Each structure stands twice: as structure tokens, then as C-alpha cells.
């Protein structure tokens, strides 16, 4: 079993402004995300999970790198990059935007922030999206500057996150709407803070725009949050599967379209928008996707980590794959996400999942486990 | 100290055709490279190093993903992607090709294989180069198909590698020139094998073109190599620094040009080739680079792992950075690679390296430690 194989460290795997604090806080697992360290566990997956659902955690999600697009052609380019209609994207709003190639295959699923009329940030999932955007901009000879700024998001997640943030930046932050951002005064500096994050426990993301200020911002959060039992945390595998939050590269890849990934509501290809992949996506809409992401409940004891996709079968025929799975203490079952073929994706359909521990009965569920 | 922090496993970090064999062989460290597992150590960094220099190792370098370019515009596109003149690239040759963006900044440093007149493979370093190529091809409206085929390179490295390969595919392989490839009959199947690899101990790379055949090919190598003391290995940090082999993302990044990276001999921008970044590189040639990669010898006991670049100073002025470093048993010094400013890059210049253990005296050396 290689679950405890150490991660070899090198400067190719980038440290973050918060890495020293993360290690002082006792990180006990790392992954690599956008060539950068991302913690995966502190005390234990389950202890982290309960704490996230009951208190407040500070997450080093610096690996959500920003891609900044500026210049006269910025708005045109940004719309070319996603099938989502951006005409209603105002300054101060965040949009979740699937990004696809010419075949409609997913390239990333970032959050887009409109910072100014001609300035955008993509807060990205795990792929070098900047290469795609720079390639397009060069090929199309656009007047747009594309770069990775010195910005490292720091998550504050959990039911007590609003209280913690209010203690530092003022009560006003409690009125910030979901997927909205504003500048707040934090440690005597204006910082962009959004109501967002990779959990369904509520929370914020602070866009720390100076590597050297990372530790001071971290420390301020821990001083202000002491009575709230603030702890270092990270995206929690169990909670994010329960919540139906997808992981690009696991649950959907370049082999999948946004419709397969359950992201149809973020695709406005029927409108007159111009974007890469529009024709392919319009064609898919005619027939509908032939497979789609689903939540599943896998029977039996806790499954091992899903290191590579598990086959899903019905009557011994291949009908899909499970890409993420974990034992859920709250739901007392194994929660999972998988791409399931159309004939078997209806709620309550029974299927068999081929885990490394042998076949297990599983059931398609209608909605993510967490509301 | 987080040197032994485990790598959290998920399906986003891809396993390879050889992962099961790698783990049965006792891998004791992993890194993530192109979203894929890459072993970093088996017995110990030093034991692996001595064995590599004296025997033969099998390396799972599946993470050197291939990008295949085919179609009528393939040759034109491939030349656009690199400042190296490809007019002499024949079928059966491998070319090391720096790839740069419009500013001359490095994007990757792959090995290019010309498979057929209109078919190329880039065997890539750690970045999603396929995004750049697809973006360019789309923006320029080219007739070229760009995809990642099911190809996983398996390295056979070390002084006894030719003997091992000859036992399997025949004596003829001993005549294969460096950076040449040919199809050989391996396990009754034609496989592309190149004389290449990420060490200076001699060796080959087998381009395994079917995920499901990986274990059989691995097993054949171990059966044939038993009397040669064949072992599982991996790129060895000490040996590759001694040999001056660069790691993209560590030793050079998008902030660096190929001239800074010591790759001028692979840039033919003065010729009439057309490629992205040509103007920027021609401009740099006028003045020469202001910093360049150098080998260094760092005094004192073994340095800790270089997790993020160490400052290099002279008379307390910043004159560069060290990005890779390790204790070399053969040279009885710490060997290192770093980007050093022009005024301090001459051989035998003394500088100070700010390691996490404090400042150390270091010396610029004229050539890589290994010939």
C-alpha cells in the first residue's frame, strides 16, 4: 500500500506564501495542483470533516492560480473562452465558467472575476490554462496581455467563517452575496474578498496579492479566530463529494463536455455568443449527452482511496466509471461521483462498482448528499 | 520537517501502466509530473545513484507524455513551435527543442520525434504543452490534429542498459546512435525505442504504446536483466545535477529564455525560420543574456532539499538563485544548478548561497560535473 509514500520535494513543486504556517499547523498530506503544494489532510480526513462542518478553517488554496487578462481585446477574448454568456457579468461578480476546446472537451472549470472593465481574473482548476489562452491570443493576434499575477487565494470555510471575517474586516462582510466580491480593509490593506470556496459549509476567499504578506494575513485570522476554534484545513474529500463539487482531472477531463459534467446551466450556446467549441456543444444539445456525472452511494464498509477510475457495471456490461469516493460519517455510506451512461443514470438505479476490494452494489442518487 | 509528508492519492494524479510494478519494487518517494505519478526514490537517493552509475535500471517515465501532431499543416506548425531549425530533422531522429512564447519565455523543453512525414511526437517536460499547441492551431485555423496518444515511455538507464536491451531485441540495438530511434521487435510487437534518457549513464527509452501491455514489458526487462542486477529506478536528483540536466519548472521557468537556460545551440533564430518568439530572441542575442544557468559547488556538509530557490549573493548583493542542489558522493561536495547574473558567472567565481541552514560559500564551475 503506497498511501503513505512521501512526496519528494523540489522547487518545481512550488511552495506558497502560507506553506510554513501550513507545516507548523501539522499538515499530514499534500497533493500537487497547478505545480504547487495543496494540503489534503491535517488531523485525519474525518476529524477535518467534522471540524469543517462545525467551526471555521483557513485553507491554503494558493494553487487556485489566477490568470489575469487585460487590454482592449480582453472582454472579447474572455467570452471566446467559455460557452457561458458573460453579458451579465458585472464588476464585483464571480461566474463559474466551463472552458472547452474546439471539440467541446473540458479544459478547466475556473471561477471568473471581473475586476475592471478591461481586467479579468480566472481562478483556475488543475491545468495550465494560461497556455491555452496565450496560444489563442497569439494565433488570433489579439491585443490582450495574459499573465499569472502574484495572487494566492486563502480560503476561510465553515459555518463560523462569516463571524471570523467580520471580526477582522467589519460586519459589512456578512451582507456580501454568494459569488460576489469586494475590496475590504484587511491589515490596513485593501484586499479582494469573495464569498466563495470549494465547500458547501459557507465561506470566503481572500485574494492575497503579495507573497510576502501571506503569513501576516494567516496570523491575523488565527488570532481573531481563537475563540471560534479556527484551524488549518483544506478541501475535504468527503465533504466535497457529499456536496457534488467536481474535481477537474478526476470527475471530468478533456474527454468530457460540460453537458456530461452536469454544467449545462452554465452553457448559453443557443444564444448568439461566439466562443470556441460552440458548434460541437450545439450539436450535443440536439441529442443530449450520452453519459453524465452522478452522485452514487456505494454499499458496504469504507472503500479504499479511488486512485484510478473504477468501472461501473450493470448486468456485467460497462455503464460508467467512479472517479471519487469516500466513506461519509454523516450519511453512513460511501459517497461517490461518477460518469454514468444514460440508460443507468436515473435515481435509484442499482449498479455494481468494481473497487480494488471487489465488486460492490451501488445506487444512483438524485441529488448531491449535502443540500 | 515535511520531507516525509505523504502524497494524497486521487484519480486526478494519474497512475501509469507500470505503477503496480513500481510499488511492488518498493518505491519510497513520488512526485507529480504532468498530472501523473513519477517515482523519486527507491532504496535511498545515494543507493539509487550508485546503482544507476554501475548497473542498469528500469524507469517509469510515463509522465513524459507525448503530444502527437498530424495532418497537412503538422510540419509547418511544429516549426512554428520552436526556435530550433527543423529542416534537418529526419524520420528516426530525436531533437531536443526549447519551446517559447511570444516573449521568448520557455514553455517546455521536450524531445521531438519525427515519426512520419506528417506525424510528430513531442515527449514533454512538466507543463500542459498541449494547451499551447491547441490554442495556436485553433487561432491560426490550421489543418493539424493535436492529441495525447496512449504512449508511456519506459526508461532503461545505466552502463549495462545496452546489454540488457540486446538480450531482448537483438544485438542490432547496440548500433543505434544517440538521439536516434527505430522500431524493434519487443515481446513480438514492434515498439519505438530511442537511445535517450534523463541521465548521462547511457540508455534507452521504450515508447510503450498500449497501457495494457506495460506490465508484460516491465516483466520481460526484469527477467532478462536478472544477472545484470537490474532494478527499478527513476531520474536521480544527484546524477542529473552532476550531469547538468535541467528540470523545467525548477532550473528554468517561463521567466527565462532558452539563452538564459544555456540552450543557445538549439536556437537557430538567425536563420530564416519562422517561429513564435523569434523577434524577442533575436533582440536578446544582440546583447546576450544578462543571467545564465551554471553549475555550482556548494561548500560544507550536505545541504537540505531545495524546496524553493535559494538566493545567491556576492558582497551581499543578489546575483542569482540556486534551484536544484544535492550532496554528491562521487564529487564529495554539494552539486547545484542556478541562474547566475553575468558579472558573477565566470568559472571559479566565489558566491554565497543562502540555504535554509544558513549561508554557504559556493563556487561557479565551468562545466557540469559529469562529462
XYZ file of C-alpha atoms in Angstrom:
742
model
C 0.000 0.000 0.000
C 1.549 3.273 -1.056
C -0.909 5.609 0.633
C 1.882 6.859 2.808
C 4.519 7.296 0.104
C 6.198 10.636 0.758
C 6.031 13.450 -1.738
C 9.526 14.242 -2.964
C 10.059 17.977 -2.639
C 11.699 20.188 -5.245
C 11.464 23.772 -6.386
C 9.429 22.557 -9.394
C 6.601 21.881 -6.945
C 6.026 25.414 -5.764
C 5.629 26.391 -2.132
C 3.027 29.037 -1.288
C 3.001 32.181 0.859
C 1.440 30.021 3.580
C 3.491 26.803 3.358
C 5.495 27.500 6.517
C 2.296 28.109 8.507
C 0.634 25.045 6.980
C 3.534 22.903 8.142
C 3.612 24.476 11.590
C -0.094 23.556 11.762
C 0.746 19.897 11.224
C -0.214 19.159 7.628
C -0.144 15.383 7.174
C -0.824 15.019 3.443
C -0.110 17.002 0.300
C -1.099 16.813 -3.305
C 0.279 18.800 -6.236
C -2.104 21.137 -8.012
C -1.051 23.566 -10.711
C 2.592 22.695 -9.914
C 2.001 23.847 -6.320
C 1.559 22.275 -2.892
C -2.051 21.739 -1.803
C -2.704 20.200 1.629
C -5.077 17.205 1.631
C -5.312 16.388 5.333
C -4.285 17.734 8.742
C -5.526 15.635 11.704
C -7.429 12.980 9.759
C -9.858 13.158 6.860
C -12.775 12.539 9.244
C -11.669 14.857 12.025
C -11.056 17.628 9.480
C -14.520 16.933 8.042
C -16.384 17.304 11.338
C -14.461 20.419 12.180
C -15.186 21.982 8.772
C -18.897 21.354 9.257
C -18.955 22.840 12.752
C -16.377 25.593 13.065
C -14.111 27.522 10.709
C -10.952 26.610 8.833
C -8.260 28.514 6.984
C -7.333 26.880 3.676
C -4.162 27.406 1.686
C -5.653 27.284 -1.805
C -2.862 29.292 -3.421
C -2.850 26.577 -6.081
C -6.011 28.177 -7.459
C -3.689 30.293 -9.572
C -5.018 33.446 -11.194
C -4.742 34.190 -14.882
C -5.083 37.903 -15.490
C -6.335 39.164 -18.844
C -6.107 42.861 -19.602
C -6.158 45.087 -22.639
C -8.519 46.319 -25.348
C -9.418 42.801 -26.547
C -9.745 41.325 -23.034
C -13.556 41.195 -22.924
C -13.823 39.719 -26.406
C -11.192 37.087 -25.611
C -12.774 36.121 -22.288
C -16.132 35.491 -23.979
C -14.382 33.399 -26.656
C -13.085 31.173 -23.865
C -16.389 29.989 -22.419
C -19.835 28.904 -23.606
C -21.368 30.867 -20.720
C -22.947 34.196 -21.708
C -20.886 36.877 -19.967
C -23.060 39.854 -20.908
C -24.423 39.953 -17.333
C -21.020 39.653 -15.685
C -20.564 42.917 -13.786
C -17.591 44.150 -11.826
C -17.848 42.531 -8.392
C -19.396 39.286 -9.616
C -17.847 35.834 -9.844
C -19.004 33.449 -12.594
C -18.283 29.721 -12.665
C -17.279 29.182 -16.291
C -16.695 25.846 -18.029
C -13.968 26.189 -20.636
C -13.811 23.920 -23.647
C -11.720 23.214 -26.714
C -12.935 23.075 -30.311
C -14.492 19.653 -29.710
C -16.377 20.790 -26.625
C -13.970 18.917 -24.333
C -13.395 20.486 -20.922
C -10.082 22.321 -20.417
C -10.733 23.728 -16.945
C -13.643 24.961 -14.817
C -12.417 28.216 -13.293
C -14.204 30.980 -11.433
C -14.057 34.211 -13.413
C -13.826 37.557 -11.618
C -14.439 40.785 -13.478
C -12.042 43.161 -11.734
C -12.483 46.159 -14.063
C -13.966 46.824 -17.491
C -10.853 45.510 -19.220
C -9.397 43.331 -16.460
C -10.354 39.768 -15.589
C -9.040 37.015 -13.337
C -9.623 33.328 -13.924
C -9.212 31.428 -10.637
C -8.291 28.074 -12.098
C -8.569 24.333 -11.524
C -5.666 21.973 -12.179
C -4.372 22.612 -15.716
C -2.068 25.125 -17.375
C -4.936 27.147 -18.760
C -2.609 30.075 -19.377
C -1.035 28.069 -22.236
C -4.411 27.719 -23.983
C -5.274 31.390 -23.542
C -1.845 32.605 -24.663
C -1.912 30.274 -27.672
C -5.334 31.536 -28.743
C -4.405 35.176 -28.201
C -1.241 34.770 -30.260
C -2.948 32.832 -33.028
C -5.744 35.397 -33.259
C -3.319 38.305 -32.959
C -5.295 39.916 -30.133
C -4.463 42.984 -28.088
C -4.580 41.251 -24.735
C -1.989 40.691 -22.042
C -2.181 37.290 -20.358
C -0.164 36.652 -17.201
C -0.133 34.933 -13.815
C -0.108 37.695 -11.189
C 1.273 37.319 -7.641
C -2.117 36.367 -6.191
C -2.686 33.453 -3.821
C -6.227 32.743 -2.604
C -6.657 31.907 1.071
C -9.924 30.185 1.915
C -11.927 30.740 5.101
C -14.550 27.987 5.199
C -17.126 26.669 7.628
C -20.282 27.876 9.422
C -18.321 30.306 11.598
C -16.452 31.863 8.670
C -18.652 34.967 8.470
C -18.175 35.636 12.169
C -14.409 35.283 11.857
C -14.197 37.561 8.836
C -16.456 40.165 10.457
C -14.094 40.404 13.426
C -11.313 41.423 11.057
C -12.896 43.414 8.230
C -16.165 44.512 9.821
C -19.794 43.394 9.976
C -20.437 44.598 6.450
C -18.943 41.409 5.036
C -21.940 39.455 6.298
C -24.005 41.208 3.611
C -21.726 40.115 0.770
C -23.780 37.888 -1.529
C -22.708 34.445 -2.704
C -20.260 34.652 -5.623
C -19.805 38.405 -5.120
C -16.535 40.084 -4.288
C -15.497 43.434 -2.904
C -12.403 45.110 -1.571
C -12.169 45.096 2.209
C -9.645 46.628 4.547
C -7.579 43.756 5.958
C -4.450 44.511 7.982
C -4.629 48.119 6.722
C -4.600 46.982 3.117
C -7.348 46.729 0.522
C -7.809 43.083 -0.435
C -10.323 41.466 -2.756
C -12.518 39.075 -0.786
C -15.165 36.883 -2.411
C -17.974 34.854 -0.872
C -16.989 31.547 -2.440
C -14.982 28.400 -1.853
C -14.717 24.694 -2.536
C -17.137 23.518 0.173
C -20.827 23.892 0.902
C -20.245 24.969 4.500
C -20.146 28.659 3.616
C -17.096 30.808 3.364
C -14.839 33.304 1.721
C -11.731 33.501 -0.393
C -9.171 36.223 0.268
C -7.119 37.092 -2.805
C -3.728 37.720 -1.202
C -1.877 39.838 -3.750
C 1.603 39.908 -2.228
C 3.523 36.715 -1.467
C 5.349 38.395 1.384
C 2.178 39.310 3.260
C 0.838 35.769 3.407
C 1.998 34.883 6.894
C 0.761 38.129 8.454
C -2.706 37.573 6.969
C -2.718 33.956 8.138
C -1.705 35.041 11.646
C -4.425 37.702 11.814
C -7.044 35.054 11.020
C -5.748 32.732 13.726
C -5.544 35.479 16.356
C -9.070 36.702 15.626
C -10.485 33.175 15.418
C -9.062 31.622 18.548
C -12.392 31.579 20.388
C -14.071 30.126 17.287
C -11.705 27.128 17.304
C -10.184 28.149 13.986
C -7.882 25.525 12.494
C -5.842 24.975 9.392
C -7.840 22.934 6.888
C -8.079 22.105 3.223
C -10.596 20.957 0.645
C -12.059 17.851 2.285
C -12.601 14.849 0.039
C -15.633 13.574 1.957
C -17.393 16.930 2.166
C -16.807 17.870 -1.454
C -18.177 14.557 -2.737
C -21.224 14.886 -0.462
C -21.688 18.387 -1.876
C -21.295 17.284 -5.504
C -18.332 19.593 -6.092
C -16.396 18.306 -9.096
C -12.640 17.976 -9.375
C -11.340 18.703 -12.869
C -8.929 15.962 -13.887
C -10.806 13.387 -11.779
C -14.548 13.667 -12.261
C -14.343 15.247 -15.683
C -11.435 15.558 -18.081
C -10.813 16.760 -21.621
C -12.738 13.633 -22.693
C -15.932 15.147 -21.277
C -18.175 18.011 -22.323
C -19.776 20.466 -19.872
C -23.129 18.779 -20.543
C -21.688 15.452 -19.478
C -20.232 17.233 -16.452
C -23.670 18.451 -15.362
C -22.803 22.039 -16.218
C -25.471 22.690 -18.865
C -26.847 25.610 -16.891
C -23.535 27.389 -17.439
C -23.709 26.913 -21.232
C -25.566 29.532 -23.243
C -24.539 28.274 -26.665
C -28.090 28.701 -28.015
C -27.700 32.430 -27.568
C -25.721 34.337 -30.148
C -22.477 34.246 -28.186
C -19.267 33.495 -30.011
C -16.952 31.013 -28.322
C -14.588 28.162 -29.049
C -16.416 24.836 -29.183
C -19.867 26.317 -29.763
C -20.654 24.162 -32.804
C -19.680 20.967 -31.012
C -21.782 21.846 -27.972
C -24.814 22.842 -30.070
C -24.616 19.504 -31.824
C -24.536 17.668 -28.498
C -27.617 19.560 -27.286
C -29.662 18.047 -30.133
C -29.289 14.533 -28.778
C -28.353 15.288 -25.194
C -25.239 13.808 -23.581
C -24.925 10.019 -23.593
C -23.330 9.986 -20.150
C -23.399 12.394 -17.240
C -21.954 12.947 -13.796
C -23.966 11.454 -10.947
C -23.729 11.065 -7.208
C -23.688 7.467 -6.025
C -23.990 5.649 -2.750
C -21.714 2.591 -2.582
C -22.764 -0.119 -0.134
C -20.609 -1.857 2.451
C -17.688 -0.763 4.577
C -15.377 2.158 3.765
C -13.883 1.897 0.279
C -10.146 2.433 -0.280
C -8.991 5.690 -1.953
C -10.018 5.925 -5.607
C -6.564 6.132 -7.214
C -7.827 5.499 -10.718
C -11.353 5.288 -12.008
C -13.392 2.239 -11.009
C -15.576 0.547 -13.599
C -19.322 0.685 -13.087
C -21.253 -2.275 -14.470
C -24.861 -3.390 -14.782
C -25.573 -6.989 -15.747
C -21.844 -7.215 -16.338
C -21.938 -4.507 -19.037
C -19.761 -1.403 -18.645
C -22.031 1.562 -17.902
C -19.647 4.142 -16.473
C -16.865 4.949 -14.044
C -16.494 6.218 -10.496
C -13.742 8.826 -10.112
C -14.086 9.970 -6.479
C -15.275 8.060 -3.425
C -15.046 8.231 0.362
C -16.789 6.962 3.474
C -19.212 9.570 4.812
C -19.641 9.530 8.575
C -22.765 11.718 8.386
C -24.509 9.658 5.722
C -23.151 6.307 6.915
C -22.409 5.166 3.382
C -19.691 5.546 0.797
C -20.423 8.686 -1.203
C -19.110 8.837 -4.757
C -19.125 10.717 -8.032
C -19.042 9.059 -11.419
C -19.799 9.436 -15.096
C -22.782 7.153 -15.802
C -24.304 6.146 -19.124
C -27.771 7.400 -19.962
C -29.570 4.087 -19.580
C -28.428 3.812 -15.985
C -28.346 7.335 -14.611
C -31.888 7.548 -13.215
C -32.104 7.899 -9.427
C -32.249 4.601 -7.526
C -30.793 2.581 -10.402
C -28.689 -0.203 -8.943
C -25.238 -0.809 -10.418
C -22.030 -2.606 -9.471
C -18.809 -0.700 -8.773
C -15.554 -2.598 -9.285
C -13.468 -1.405 -6.321
C -9.968 -2.738 -5.649
C -11.569 -4.658 -2.764
C -14.010 -6.373 -5.115
C -17.426 -5.560 -6.582
C -19.880 -3.516 -4.514
C -23.521 -2.750 -5.039
C -24.197 0.952 -5.558
C -27.185 3.197 -6.119
C -27.544 6.314 -8.226
C -28.838 9.150 -6.062
C -30.892 12.061 -7.340
C -29.032 14.990 -5.836
C -25.747 15.604 -4.055
C -25.885 14.401 -0.450
C -25.435 17.873 1.018
C -28.122 20.421 0.168
C 10.251 18.909 8.598
C 7.788 17.827 5.954
C 10.122 15.755 3.828
C 8.093 12.707 4.682
C 4.631 14.203 4.156
C 2.624 11.594 2.241
C 1.248 12.303 -1.198
C -2.533 12.171 -1.101
C -3.708 9.902 -3.889
C -6.626 10.615 -6.198
C -7.596 9.796 -9.755
C -6.580 13.370 -10.716
C -2.979 12.273 -10.171
C -2.789 9.624 -12.840
C -1.305 6.176 -12.315
C 0.774 4.703 -15.130
C 0.906 1.321 -16.885
C 3.788 0.481 -14.528
C 2.529 1.847 -11.190
C 1.727 -1.558 -9.746
C 5.211 -2.853 -10.604
C 6.815 0.329 -9.275
C 5.081 -0.184 -5.943
C 5.937 -3.880 -5.810
C 9.550 -2.755 -6.333
C 9.389 -0.643 -3.186
C 9.103 2.944 -4.399
C 9.687 5.208 -1.398
C 9.023 8.662 -2.873
C 6.781 10.128 -5.552
C 6.408 13.453 -7.229
C 3.670 14.595 -9.599
C 4.680 15.418 -13.156
C 2.204 16.210 -15.905
C -0.601 15.204 -13.521
C 0.995 11.764 -13.233
C 2.982 9.780 -10.668
C 6.764 9.914 -11.087
C 8.937 7.966 -8.626
C 11.733 9.984 -6.982
C 13.473 7.367 -4.885
C 13.512 3.615 -4.237
C 16.156 2.457 -1.719
C 17.742 5.822 -0.983
C 18.844 8.681 -3.194
C 22.504 7.629 -2.768
C 21.999 3.906 -3.152
C 19.921 4.500 -6.304
C 22.693 6.806 -7.569
C 25.497 4.276 -7.195
C 23.397 1.572 -8.770
C 22.476 3.785 -11.739
C 26.141 4.508 -12.354
C 27.169 0.847 -12.199
C 24.350 -1.356 -13.421
C 21.012 -0.853 -15.190
C 17.665 0.493 -14.036
C 14.139 0.489 -15.417
C 12.430 3.871 -15.059
C 8.721 4.593 -15.175
C 8.836 7.898 -17.037
C 5.278 7.633 -18.366
C 4.886 11.216 -17.183
C 6.899 12.246 -20.232
C 3.574 12.439 -22.027
C 3.513 12.505 -25.801
C 1.758 15.147 -27.838
C 1.042 13.873 -31.319
C 0.688 16.291 -34.215
C -0.593 15.009 -37.534
C -2.145 16.436 -40.674
C -1.243 18.598 -43.663
C -0.105 21.570 -41.532
C 1.774 19.447 -38.984
C 5.310 20.237 -40.217
C 4.600 23.957 -40.501
C 3.061 24.045 -37.014
C 5.911 22.096 -35.415
C 8.485 24.558 -36.809
C 6.378 27.477 -35.520
C 6.690 25.989 -32.044
C 10.461 26.081 -31.658
C 13.390 28.359 -32.484
C 15.406 25.293 -33.489
C 15.755 24.770 -37.255
C 13.948 21.530 -38.036
C 14.944 21.272 -41.693
C 17.462 18.539 -40.810
C 15.043 16.561 -38.650
C 14.610 13.243 -40.440
C 12.361 10.342 -39.601
C 14.174 8.352 -36.923
C 15.845 11.344 -35.276
C 15.110 12.936 -31.907
C 15.664 16.680 -31.475
C 15.775 18.465 -28.115
C 13.673 21.558 -28.791
C 13.220 24.558 -26.494
C 9.725 25.987 -26.869
C 8.984 29.624 -26.140
C 6.118 32.090 -26.045
C 5.961 35.428 -27.856
C 8.333 36.985 -25.294
C 10.906 34.224 -25.674
C 9.948 32.746 -22.283
C 10.342 28.976 -22.005
C 7.131 26.924 -22.133
C 8.684 23.458 -22.113
C 11.816 21.667 -23.341
C 10.566 18.491 -24.987
C 12.264 15.928 -27.171
C 10.723 15.922 -30.642
C 10.448 12.691 -32.626
C 9.626 12.741 -36.311
C 7.573 9.561 -36.713
C 6.473 10.092 -40.325
C 6.445 12.953 -42.824
C 3.279 14.396 -41.318
C 3.424 12.858 -37.836
C 5.394 14.137 -34.829
C 5.609 13.365 -31.138
C 6.717 15.837 -28.508
C 7.940 13.957 -25.433
C 7.300 16.673 -22.880
C 8.563 18.129 -19.621
C 6.195 19.248 -16.844
C 3.601 21.601 -18.362
C 0.368 21.227 -20.309
C 2.020 21.993 -23.612
C -0.948 20.531 -25.466
C -2.973 23.590 -24.402
C -0.481 25.951 -26.042
C -0.335 23.918 -29.252
C -4.104 23.501 -29.484
C -4.640 27.203 -28.797
C -2.189 28.198 -31.523
C -3.621 25.712 -34.012
C -7.146 26.964 -33.369
C -6.189 30.622 -33.503
C -4.282 30.121 -36.758
C -7.015 27.882 -38.199
C -4.525 25.131 -39.085
C -5.208 21.696 -40.514
C -3.485 19.784 -37.741
C -4.735 17.259 -35.225
C -3.222 17.603 -31.755
C -3.777 14.852 -29.190
C -2.194 12.880 -26.351
C -1.858 9.279 -27.576
C -1.730 6.214 -25.299
C 2.072 6.206 -25.146
C 4.091 5.814 -21.936
C 7.880 5.925 -22.136
C 9.783 3.370 -20.096
C 13.432 4.236 -19.500
C 16.288 1.731 -19.380
C 19.294 3.607 -17.987
C 22.799 2.803 -16.829
C 26.054 1.376 -18.250
C 24.543 -2.105 -18.676
C 21.450 -0.851 -20.497
C 22.701 -1.775 -23.978
C 23.473 -5.294 -22.841
C 20.024 -5.676 -21.311
C 18.242 -4.347 -24.378
C 20.322 -6.509 -26.708
C 19.216 -9.619 -24.830
C 15.604 -8.770 -25.650
C 15.579 -7.071 -29.048
C 18.894 -8.250 -30.504
C 22.476 -7.041 -30.815
C 21.491 -4.558 -33.519
C 20.315 -2.095 -30.884
C 23.919 -1.521 -29.827
C 24.436 0.289 -33.145
C 21.567 2.719 -32.559
C 23.065 6.214 -32.388
C 22.415 8.695 -29.589
C 19.090 10.514 -30.080
C 18.057 8.109 -32.852
C 15.026 5.869 -32.711
C 13.859 2.798 -34.565
C 11.184 0.161 -34.301
C 12.352 -3.052 -32.655
C 10.587 -6.312 -32.051
C 9.847 -6.492 -28.315
C 7.593 -9.245 -26.972
C 6.513 -9.965 -30.571
C 5.408 -6.411 -31.086
C 7.016 -3.513 -32.946
C 7.879 -0.767 -30.460
C 9.653 2.533 -30.992
C 12.878 2.567 -28.977
C 15.157 5.609 -28.781
C 18.699 5.955 -27.476
C 17.944 8.730 -24.995
C 17.033 9.395 -21.388
C 17.322 11.778 -18.473
C 20.764 10.629 -17.256
C 24.287 10.620 -18.600
C 24.840 6.950 -17.819
C 23.650 5.817 -21.238
C 20.326 4.269 -22.034
C 17.144 3.891 -23.970
C 13.511 4.887 -23.879
C 10.850 2.405 -24.950
C 7.688 4.084 -26.195
C 5.062 1.700 -24.821
C 2.002 2.371 -26.948
C -0.602 0.309 -25.124
C -1.401 0.880 -21.445
C -2.373 -2.766 -21.008
C 0.985 -4.102 -22.148
C 3.034 -2.154 -19.628
C 3.431 -4.875 -17.027
C 4.430 -7.537 -19.555
C 7.145 -5.269 -20.961
C 8.365 -4.431 -17.469
C 8.499 -8.128 -16.573
C 10.442 -9.014 -19.711
C 13.102 -6.449 -18.775
C 13.420 -7.818 -15.249
C 13.603 -11.440 -16.383
C 16.263 -10.688 -18.996
C 18.235 -8.438 -16.657
C 18.433 -10.564 -13.537
C 22.131 -11.375 -13.973
C 22.821 -7.680 -14.642
C 21.338 -6.701 -11.257
C 18.524 -4.764 -12.949
C 16.461 -2.699 -10.515
C 13.585 -0.259 -10.585
C 14.925 3.289 -10.638
C 13.970 6.819 -11.527
C 15.570 10.099 -12.545
C 18.151 10.607 -9.806
C 18.474 14.122 -8.399
C 22.187 13.818 -7.659
C 23.149 12.336 -11.023
C 21.078 14.761 -13.079
C 22.577 17.789 -11.313
C 26.089 16.383 -11.773
C 25.242 15.908 -15.457
C 23.822 19.407 -15.880
C 20.419 18.088 -16.971
C 17.846 20.829 -16.432
C 14.398 20.421 -14.896
C 11.797 22.698 -16.458
C 9.832 24.415 -13.699
C 12.856 24.353 -11.370
C 16.012 25.417 -13.171
C 14.237 27.445 -15.828
C 10.659 28.660 -15.999
C 8.554 30.875 -18.233
C 10.569 33.767 -16.745
C 13.652 32.508 -18.603
C 14.685 32.421 -22.233
C 16.496 29.490 -23.874
C 19.673 31.631 -23.945
C 19.461 32.099 -20.197
C 18.861 28.367 -19.926
C 22.111 27.584 -21.734
C 20.237 26.299 -24.781
C 21.563 28.753 -27.385
C 22.903 25.923 -29.514
C 19.320 24.776 -30.024
C 18.204 28.226 -31.238
C 18.586 28.996 -34.935
C 16.684 32.258 -34.909
C 19.340 33.921 -37.081
C 18.326 31.600 -39.885
C 15.198 32.389 -41.821
C 12.974 30.068 -39.786
C 9.559 31.287 -38.761
C 8.608 30.620 -35.139
C 6.820 32.150 -32.188
C 9.149 34.347 -30.127
C 11.752 34.826 -32.853
C 11.800 38.637 -32.578
C 12.262 38.531 -28.817
C 15.090 36.003 -29.076
C 16.859 37.907 -31.863
C 16.745 41.013 -29.716
C 18.281 39.152 -26.798
C 21.113 37.844 -28.992
C 22.256 41.432 -29.646
C 23.173 41.998 -26.012
C 23.460 38.406 -24.843
C 21.562 37.134 -21.803
C 22.081 39.001 -18.517
C 21.901 35.777 -16.494
C 22.506 32.152 -17.339
C 22.323 28.672 -15.877
C 25.519 27.482 -14.194
C 26.738 24.500 -12.254
C 27.900 25.320 -8.737
C 29.767 23.565 -5.989
C 28.419 24.469 -2.531
C 30.833 24.020 0.360
C 30.210 22.261 3.654
C 28.093 19.303 4.670
C 25.081 18.012 2.746
C 22.514 20.744 2.072
C 18.804 20.121 2.758
C 16.457 19.635 -0.243
C 15.993 22.787 -2.308
C 12.240 23.259 -1.894
C 12.239 26.793 -3.264
C 15.015 28.745 -4.900
C 17.883 29.884 -2.668
C 19.280 33.375 -3.104
C 22.827 33.687 -4.382
C 24.730 36.748 -3.162
C 28.100 38.356 -3.677
C 29.187 41.137 -1.323
C 25.636 40.946 -0.016
C 24.158 41.843 -3.422
C 21.642 39.482 -5.064
C 23.337 37.853 -8.065
C 21.151 34.852 -8.772
C 19.340 31.808 -7.449
C 20.032 28.136 -6.925
C 17.111 25.901 -7.937
C 18.491 22.356 -7.538
C 21.099 21.027 -5.113
C 22.235 17.724 -3.629
C 25.217 16.132 -1.914
C 27.344 14.252 -4.433
C 29.122 11.200 -3.015
C 31.407 10.923 -6.054
C 32.458 14.581 -6.063
C 32.383 14.982 -2.274
C 30.666 18.349 -2.493
C 27.171 19.716 -2.889
C 26.435 19.961 -6.594
C 23.930 22.563 -7.689
C 22.332 24.360 -10.625
C 21.399 28.015 -10.602
C 20.642 31.075 -12.705
C 23.594 33.441 -12.163
C 23.982 37.075 -13.219
C 26.552 37.892 -15.874
C 29.030 39.637 -13.591
C 29.365 36.515 -11.472
C 29.037 33.582 -13.837
C 32.700 33.069 -14.725
C 34.209 29.758 -13.555
C 35.733 29.881 -10.083
C 33.806 32.976 -9.029
C 33.025 32.712 -5.328
C 29.492 33.488 -4.175
C 27.311 32.905 -1.121
C 24.240 30.670 -1.257
C 21.507 31.349 1.302
C 20.445 27.824 2.266
C 17.791 27.175 4.925
C 20.719 26.074 7.146
C 22.423 29.441 6.722
C 24.824 30.991 4.203
C 27.351 28.760 2.452
C 30.307 29.593 0.273
C 29.929 28.320 -3.281
C 31.952 28.301 -6.466
C 30.837 28.563 -10.076
C 32.194 25.610 -12.039
C 32.983 25.660 -15.724
C 31.197 22.523 -16.893
C 28.732 20.007 -15.489
C 30.428 17.640 -13.050
C 29.819 14.557 -15.187
C 31.403 14.568 -18.641
